[in-house]
Amino acid sequence: PVIPAGVTDMSSCFLNCTALVQAPAIPEGVTNMNGCFAGCTSLVQAPAIPAGVTDMQLCFSGCTSLVQAVIPASVTDMEACFSGCTALKTVEVKTTSCTSWDCCFINCPAITKITVPNQDVKDRILAANSDITASQIVIQP
């Protein structure tokens, strides 16, 4: 699929598209990706998320084949974004302004490394995700 320029809201856009293996390019200007790829069990890699996206609540929830992702600096809501991503191994977090990390990494047993920009982000993730340990989070500004 191709997302046309001018789209700003992709909430639930590809919800439960279980055969989607490769995500389309996300155009500049998108701000809402709430539930966008939730349940896309064949999706292996998250698309490049453009600067400006703020809402990624439940975005990749249940994407059981997803192995890596990068979160841009603009994101403010990550609630349950990767919950149930059982193959997820690495996540690079660039945001320092996210206010909701609740259950973001619940049931993600394969995670080996979450890279974050500072101690505050690390503390917020740890406080909101009982399945994550401090050793899984690396501070790398």
N, C-alpha and C. Protein backbone atom coordinates (compact mmCIF):
# COMPACT_ATOMS: atom_id res chain seq x y z
N PRO A 1 0.82 -1.21 0.00
CA PRO A 1 0.00 0.00 0.00
C PRO A 1 0.86 1.27 0.00
N VAL A 2 0.29 2.34 -0.49
CA VAL A 2 0.96 3.64 -0.52
C VAL A 2 0.09 4.63 0.23
N ILE A 3 0.69 5.33 1.18
CA ILE A 3 -0.02 6.34 1.95
C ILE A 3 0.15 7.67 1.22
N PRO A 4 -0.95 8.31 0.85
CA PRO A 4 -0.81 9.58 0.11
C PRO A 4 -0.30 10.72 0.99
N ALA A 5 0.38 11.66 0.35
CA ALA A 5 0.84 12.86 1.05
C ALA A 5 -0.39 13.59 1.58
N GLY A 6 -0.23 14.27 2.68
CA GLY A 6 -1.33 15.02 3.27
C GLY A 6 -2.06 14.28 4.38
N VAL A 7 -1.84 12.97 4.49
CA VAL A 7 -2.46 12.20 5.56
C VAL A 7 -1.81 12.58 6.88
N THR A 8 -2.62 12.84 7.91
CA THR A 8 -2.08 13.17 9.22
C THR A 8 -2.48 12.15 10.28
N ASP A 9 -3.58 11.45 10.07
CA ASP A 9 -4.10 10.50 11.05
C ASP A 9 -4.13 9.10 10.46
N MET A 10 -3.28 8.23 10.99
CA MET A 10 -3.25 6.84 10.53
C MET A 10 -3.73 5.88 11.62
N SER A 11 -4.52 6.36 12.55
CA SER A 11 -4.98 5.50 13.64
C SER A 11 -5.76 4.32 13.08
N SER A 12 -5.40 3.13 13.54
CA SER A 12 -6.03 1.86 13.16
C SER A 12 -5.97 1.57 11.66
N CYS A 13 -5.09 2.22 10.95
CA CYS A 13 -5.01 2.13 9.49
C CYS A 13 -4.82 0.69 8.98
N PHE A 14 -3.89 -0.05 9.53
CA PHE A 14 -3.61 -1.41 9.08
C PHE A 14 -3.93 -2.43 10.19
N LEU A 15 -4.83 -2.08 11.07
CA LEU A 15 -5.20 -2.93 12.20
C LEU A 15 -5.50 -4.36 11.75
N ASN A 16 -4.78 -5.31 12.35
CA ASN A 16 -4.96 -6.74 12.10
C ASN A 16 -4.74 -7.18 10.67
N CYS A 17 -3.89 -6.50 9.93
CA CYS A 17 -3.50 -6.94 8.59
C CYS A 17 -2.42 -8.00 8.77
N THR A 18 -2.84 -9.20 9.04
CA THR A 18 -1.91 -10.26 9.43
C THR A 18 -0.93 -10.67 8.33
N ALA A 19 -1.23 -10.38 7.08
CA ALA A 19 -0.34 -10.75 5.98
C ALA A 19 0.63 -9.63 5.60
N LEU A 20 0.52 -8.45 6.22
CA LEU A 20 1.40 -7.33 5.91
C LEU A 20 2.81 -7.64 6.40
N VAL A 21 3.75 -7.80 5.47
CA VAL A 21 5.13 -8.14 5.81
C VAL A 21 6.01 -6.90 5.86
N GLN A 22 5.78 -5.97 4.93
CA GLN A 22 6.57 -4.75 4.87
C GLN A 22 5.62 -3.56 4.97
N ALA A 23 5.91 -2.68 5.90
CA ALA A 23 5.07 -1.49 6.09
C ALA A 23 5.35 -0.48 4.98
N PRO A 24 4.34 0.28 4.60
CA PRO A 24 4.56 1.33 3.61
C PRO A 24 5.32 2.50 4.24
N ALA A 25 5.86 3.36 3.40
CA ALA A 25 6.52 4.58 3.88
C ALA A 25 5.47 5.47 4.54
N ILE A 26 5.81 6.00 5.69
CA ILE A 26 4.91 6.90 6.40
C ILE A 26 5.26 8.33 5.97
N PRO A 27 4.30 9.06 5.39
CA PRO A 27 4.62 10.40 4.89
C PRO A 27 4.81 11.43 6.00
N GLU A 28 5.61 12.44 5.69
CA GLU A 28 5.77 13.57 6.61
C GLU A 28 4.39 14.17 6.84
N GLY A 29 4.17 14.68 8.02
CA GLY A 29 2.88 15.29 8.34
C GLY A 29 1.98 14.40 9.18
N VAL A 30 2.26 13.09 9.22
CA VAL A 30 1.47 12.19 10.06
C VAL A 30 1.80 12.49 11.52
N THR A 31 0.77 12.62 12.35
CA THR A 31 0.97 12.87 13.77
C THR A 31 0.38 11.75 14.63
N ASN A 32 -0.63 11.06 14.14
CA ASN A 32 -1.32 10.04 14.93
C ASN A 32 -1.17 8.67 14.28
N MET A 33 -0.50 7.76 15.01
CA MET A 33 -0.36 6.38 14.56
C MET A 33 -0.93 5.42 15.60
N ASN A 34 -1.89 5.87 16.37
CA ASN A 34 -2.53 5.06 17.41
C ASN A 34 -3.12 3.79 16.78
N GLY A 35 -2.60 2.64 17.19
CA GLY A 35 -3.11 1.36 16.72
C GLY A 35 -2.86 1.07 15.26
N CYS A 36 -2.02 1.83 14.61
CA CYS A 36 -1.82 1.75 13.16
C CYS A 36 -1.49 0.34 12.65
N PHE A 37 -0.54 -0.32 13.25
CA PHE A 37 -0.12 -1.64 12.78
C PHE A 37 -0.46 -2.74 13.80
N ALA A 38 -1.29 -2.46 14.76
CA ALA A 38 -1.63 -3.44 15.80
C ALA A 38 -2.16 -4.73 15.16
N GLY A 39 -1.61 -5.84 15.63
CA GLY A 39 -2.06 -7.14 15.15
C GLY A 39 -1.50 -7.54 13.80
N CYS A 40 -0.55 -6.81 13.28
CA CYS A 40 0.10 -7.17 12.00
C CYS A 40 1.18 -8.21 12.31
N THR A 41 0.77 -9.43 12.46
CA THR A 41 1.64 -10.49 12.97
C THR A 41 2.79 -10.87 12.04
N SER A 42 2.74 -10.50 10.78
CA SER A 42 3.82 -10.83 9.84
C SER A 42 4.82 -9.69 9.65
N LEU A 43 4.54 -8.53 10.21
CA LEU A 43 5.42 -7.36 10.07
C LEU A 43 6.73 -7.60 10.82
N VAL A 44 7.87 -7.53 10.11
CA VAL A 44 9.17 -7.84 10.69
C VAL A 44 9.90 -6.59 11.16
N GLN A 45 9.80 -5.50 10.41
CA GLN A 45 10.52 -4.27 10.77
C GLN A 45 9.57 -3.09 10.75
N ALA A 46 9.68 -2.26 11.76
CA ALA A 46 8.85 -1.05 11.82
C ALA A 46 9.30 -0.10 10.72
N PRO A 47 8.37 0.64 10.13
CA PRO A 47 8.77 1.63 9.13
C PRO A 47 9.48 2.80 9.80
N ALA A 48 10.14 3.61 9.00
CA ALA A 48 10.74 4.84 9.53
C ALA A 48 9.59 5.75 9.95
N ILE A 49 9.57 6.13 11.21
CA ILE A 49 8.51 6.99 11.73
C ILE A 49 8.98 8.43 11.57
N PRO A 50 8.24 9.25 10.84
CA PRO A 50 8.70 10.62 10.61
C PRO A 50 8.60 11.50 11.85
N ALA A 51 9.47 12.51 11.89
CA ALA A 51 9.39 13.51 12.95
C ALA A 51 8.01 14.15 12.87
N GLY A 52 7.41 14.41 13.98
CA GLY A 52 6.08 14.99 14.02
C GLY A 52 5.04 14.03 14.56
N VAL A 53 5.31 12.72 14.49
CA VAL A 53 4.38 11.75 15.06
C VAL A 53 4.42 11.89 16.58
N THR A 54 3.26 12.07 17.19
CA THR A 54 3.20 12.20 18.65
C THR A 54 2.52 11.02 19.32
N ASP A 55 1.52 10.44 18.69
CA ASP A 55 0.74 9.36 19.31
C ASP A 55 1.06 8.02 18.67
N MET A 56 1.71 7.14 19.45
CA MET A 56 2.00 5.79 18.99
C MET A 56 1.38 4.75 19.93
N GLN A 57 0.36 5.15 20.66
CA GLN A 57 -0.33 4.22 21.57
C GLN A 57 -0.80 3.00 20.78
N LEU A 58 -0.47 1.82 21.25
CA LEU A 58 -0.87 0.53 20.65
C LEU A 58 -0.41 0.35 19.21
N CYS A 59 0.48 1.18 18.72
CA CYS A 59 0.86 1.19 17.31
C CYS A 59 1.30 -0.18 16.78
N PHE A 60 2.15 -0.87 17.51
CA PHE A 60 2.66 -2.17 17.06
C PHE A 60 2.23 -3.31 17.99
N SER A 61 1.27 -3.07 18.80
CA SER A 61 0.80 -4.09 19.75
C SER A 61 0.43 -5.39 19.02
N GLY A 62 0.97 -6.48 19.52
CA GLY A 62 0.65 -7.78 18.93
C GLY A 62 1.37 -8.09 17.63
N CYS A 63 2.36 -7.31 17.27
CA CYS A 63 3.16 -7.59 16.06
C CYS A 63 4.21 -8.63 16.44
N THR A 64 3.85 -9.86 16.41
CA THR A 64 4.67 -10.94 16.95
C THR A 64 5.93 -11.26 16.14
N SER A 65 6.08 -10.72 14.93
CA SER A 65 7.28 -10.93 14.13
C SER A 65 8.22 -9.73 14.13
N LEU A 66 7.78 -8.62 14.69
CA LEU A 66 8.57 -7.39 14.70
C LEU A 66 9.85 -7.59 15.53
N VAL A 67 11.01 -7.22 14.97
CA VAL A 67 12.27 -7.43 15.68
C VAL A 67 12.99 -6.14 16.08
N GLN A 68 12.71 -5.03 15.38
CA GLN A 68 13.39 -3.78 15.75
C GLN A 68 12.54 -2.57 15.39
N ALA A 69 12.82 -1.45 16.08
CA ALA A 69 12.08 -0.21 15.83
C ALA A 69 12.89 0.98 16.31
N VAL A 70 12.59 2.15 15.73
CA VAL A 70 13.19 3.41 16.14
C VAL A 70 12.05 4.38 16.42
N ILE A 71 12.09 5.01 17.59
CA ILE A 71 11.05 5.95 18.02
C ILE A 71 11.60 7.37 17.92
N PRO A 72 10.94 8.24 17.11
CA PRO A 72 11.45 9.60 16.92
C PRO A 72 11.27 10.49 18.15
N ALA A 73 11.96 11.61 18.14
CA ALA A 73 11.96 12.55 19.27
C ALA A 73 10.60 13.19 19.53
N SER A 74 9.72 13.21 18.56
CA SER A 74 8.45 13.91 18.69
C SER A 74 7.38 13.14 19.48
N VAL A 75 7.56 11.86 19.71
CA VAL A 75 6.53 11.02 20.32
C VAL A 75 6.29 11.37 21.78
N THR A 76 5.01 11.51 22.15
CA THR A 76 4.64 11.82 23.53
C THR A 76 3.80 10.72 24.18
N ASP A 77 3.26 9.79 23.39
CA ASP A 77 2.44 8.71 23.95
C ASP A 77 2.87 7.37 23.36
N MET A 78 3.42 6.51 24.22
CA MET A 78 3.87 5.18 23.81
C MET A 78 3.10 4.07 24.54
N GLU A 79 1.97 4.39 25.13
CA GLU A 79 1.24 3.41 25.93
C GLU A 79 0.95 2.15 25.13
N ALA A 80 1.41 1.02 25.64
CA ALA A 80 1.20 -0.31 25.07
C ALA A 80 1.66 -0.43 23.61
N CYS A 81 2.54 0.43 23.17
CA CYS A 81 2.98 0.46 21.77
C CYS A 81 3.51 -0.89 21.28
N PHE A 82 4.34 -1.54 22.08
CA PHE A 82 4.94 -2.81 21.66
C PHE A 82 4.42 -4.00 22.48
N SER A 83 3.35 -3.83 23.20
CA SER A 83 2.86 -4.93 24.03
C SER A 83 2.58 -6.17 23.17
N GLY A 84 3.10 -7.29 23.62
CA GLY A 84 2.88 -8.54 22.90
C GLY A 84 3.76 -8.73 21.68
N CYS A 85 4.79 -7.92 21.52
CA CYS A 85 5.74 -8.10 20.40
C CYS A 85 6.79 -9.10 20.86
N THR A 86 6.46 -10.35 20.77
CA THR A 86 7.26 -11.41 21.37
C THR A 86 8.63 -11.63 20.72
N ALA A 87 8.84 -11.14 19.49
CA ALA A 87 10.13 -11.29 18.81
C ALA A 87 10.97 -10.01 18.88
N LEU A 88 10.43 -8.94 19.43
CA LEU A 88 11.12 -7.65 19.46
C LEU A 88 12.43 -7.76 20.24
N LYS A 89 13.54 -7.34 19.58
CA LYS A 89 14.86 -7.45 20.21
C LYS A 89 15.45 -6.10 20.56
N THR A 90 15.38 -5.13 19.64
CA THR A 90 16.01 -3.83 19.89
C THR A 90 15.09 -2.68 19.54
N VAL A 91 15.18 -1.64 20.37
CA VAL A 91 14.40 -0.42 20.15
C VAL A 91 15.32 0.76 20.44
N GLU A 92 15.35 1.70 19.51
CA GLU A 92 16.09 2.93 19.73
C GLU A 92 15.08 4.03 20.01
N VAL A 93 15.16 4.60 21.19
CA VAL A 93 14.24 5.65 21.62
C VAL A 93 14.95 6.99 21.54
N LYS A 94 14.37 7.92 20.79
CA LYS A 94 14.96 9.25 20.66
C LYS A 94 14.18 10.31 21.43
N THR A 95 12.96 9.99 21.84
CA THR A 95 12.12 10.97 22.52
C THR A 95 12.52 11.16 23.98
N THR A 96 12.45 12.41 24.43
CA THR A 96 12.63 12.72 25.85
C THR A 96 11.34 13.30 26.42
N SER A 97 10.35 13.52 25.57
CA SER A 97 9.12 14.17 26.02
C SER A 97 7.92 13.23 26.14
N CYS A 98 8.14 11.93 26.04
CA CYS A 98 7.03 10.99 26.17
C CYS A 98 6.53 10.99 27.62
N THR A 99 5.23 11.16 27.79
CA THR A 99 4.65 11.17 29.13
C THR A 99 3.97 9.86 29.49
N SER A 100 3.76 8.97 28.51
CA SER A 100 3.09 7.70 28.80
C SER A 100 3.85 6.52 28.21
N TRP A 101 4.49 5.76 29.09
CA TRP A 101 5.18 4.53 28.72
C TRP A 101 4.45 3.30 29.26
N ASP A 102 3.24 3.49 29.79
CA ASP A 102 2.50 2.41 30.43
C ASP A 102 2.39 1.18 29.53
N CYS A 103 2.87 0.06 30.02
CA CYS A 103 2.76 -1.25 29.36
C CYS A 103 3.37 -1.28 27.96
N CYS A 104 4.24 -0.36 27.65
CA CYS A 104 4.83 -0.28 26.31
C CYS A 104 5.57 -1.56 25.93
N PHE A 105 6.27 -2.17 26.88
CA PHE A 105 7.07 -3.35 26.59
C PHE A 105 6.59 -4.59 27.35
N ILE A 106 5.31 -4.65 27.66
CA ILE A 106 4.76 -5.82 28.35
C ILE A 106 4.70 -7.00 27.38
N ASN A 107 5.12 -8.15 27.84
CA ASN A 107 5.14 -9.39 27.06
C ASN A 107 6.03 -9.26 25.81
N CYS A 108 7.23 -8.76 26.03
CA CYS A 108 8.26 -8.66 24.98
C CYS A 108 9.50 -9.41 25.48
N PRO A 109 9.44 -10.74 25.58
CA PRO A 109 10.51 -11.50 26.22
C PRO A 109 11.84 -11.53 25.47
N ALA A 110 11.86 -11.16 24.19
CA ALA A 110 13.09 -11.24 23.40
C ALA A 110 13.94 -9.97 23.46
N ILE A 111 13.44 -8.92 24.11
CA ILE A 111 14.18 -7.65 24.14
C ILE A 111 15.55 -7.83 24.77
N THR A 112 16.57 -7.40 24.02
CA THR A 112 17.93 -7.43 24.53
C THR A 112 18.45 -6.02 24.81
N LYS A 113 17.95 -5.01 24.04
CA LYS A 113 18.46 -3.67 24.25
C LYS A 113 17.45 -2.61 23.83
N ILE A 114 17.21 -1.68 24.77
CA ILE A 114 16.43 -0.48 24.49
C ILE A 114 17.41 0.68 24.70
N THR A 115 17.70 1.41 23.64
CA THR A 115 18.61 2.54 23.73
C THR A 115 17.80 3.79 23.98
N VAL A 116 18.17 4.55 25.01
CA VAL A 116 17.44 5.76 25.38
C VAL A 116 18.40 6.95 25.48
N PRO A 117 17.87 8.18 25.36
CA PRO A 117 18.75 9.35 25.37
C PRO A 117 19.22 9.82 26.74
N ASN A 118 18.53 9.43 27.83
CA ASN A 118 18.95 9.91 29.15
C ASN A 118 18.37 9.06 30.28
N GLN A 119 18.83 9.33 31.50
CA GLN A 119 18.40 8.58 32.68
C GLN A 119 16.91 8.76 32.97
N ASP A 120 16.38 9.94 32.72
CA ASP A 120 14.96 10.19 32.97
C ASP A 120 14.08 9.26 32.13
N VAL A 121 14.40 9.10 30.86
CA VAL A 121 13.62 8.21 30.00
C VAL A 121 13.76 6.77 30.49
N LYS A 122 14.96 6.38 30.87
CA LYS A 122 15.18 5.03 31.40
C LYS A 122 14.31 4.80 32.63
N ASP A 123 14.30 5.75 33.54
CA ASP A 123 13.49 5.63 34.77
C ASP A 123 12.00 5.54 34.46
N ARG A 124 11.53 6.33 33.51
CA ARG A 124 10.10 6.30 33.14
C ARG A 124 9.70 4.95 32.56
N ILE A 125 10.57 4.41 31.71
CA ILE A 125 10.28 3.10 31.11
C ILE A 125 10.25 2.03 32.18
N LEU A 126 11.24 2.04 33.07
CA LEU A 126 11.29 1.03 34.14
C LEU A 126 10.08 1.12 35.07
N ALA A 127 9.64 2.33 35.38
CA ALA A 127 8.50 2.52 36.28
C ALA A 127 7.19 2.03 35.67
N ALA A 128 7.10 2.02 34.36
CA ALA A 128 5.83 1.71 33.69
C ALA A 128 5.80 0.33 33.04
N ASN A 129 6.89 -0.44 33.15
CA ASN A 129 6.98 -1.73 32.47
C ASN A 129 7.65 -2.77 33.36
N SER A 130 6.86 -3.57 34.02
CA SER A 130 7.39 -4.54 34.97
C SER A 130 8.20 -5.66 34.31
N ASP A 131 8.06 -5.84 33.01
CA ASP A 131 8.79 -6.90 32.31
C ASP A 131 10.20 -6.49 31.89
N ILE A 132 10.56 -5.23 32.09
CA ILE A 132 11.86 -4.71 31.66
C ILE A 132 12.77 -4.51 32.86
N THR A 133 14.05 -4.83 32.69
CA THR A 133 15.02 -4.61 33.76
C THR A 133 16.00 -3.50 33.36
N ALA A 134 16.67 -2.94 34.33
CA ALA A 134 17.62 -1.86 34.07
C ALA A 134 18.74 -2.30 33.13
N SER A 135 19.12 -3.55 33.18
CA SER A 135 20.20 -4.03 32.32
C SER A 135 19.82 -4.07 30.84
N GLN A 136 18.54 -4.05 30.52
CA GLN A 136 18.09 -4.06 29.15
C GLN A 136 18.08 -2.66 28.52
N ILE A 137 18.23 -1.62 29.34
CA ILE A 137 18.16 -0.25 28.86
C ILE A 137 19.54 0.39 28.90
N VAL A 138 19.95 0.92 27.77
CA VAL A 138 21.27 1.54 27.63
C VAL A 138 21.08 3.02 27.33
N ILE A 139 21.77 3.86 28.09
CA ILE A 139 21.71 5.30 27.84
C ILE A 139 22.78 5.66 26.82
N GLN A 140 22.32 6.24 25.70
CA GLN A 140 23.24 6.63 24.63
C GLN A 140 22.69 7.89 23.96
N PRO A 141 23.08 9.05 24.47
CA PRO A 141 22.54 10.30 23.91
C PRO A 141 22.96 10.54 22.47
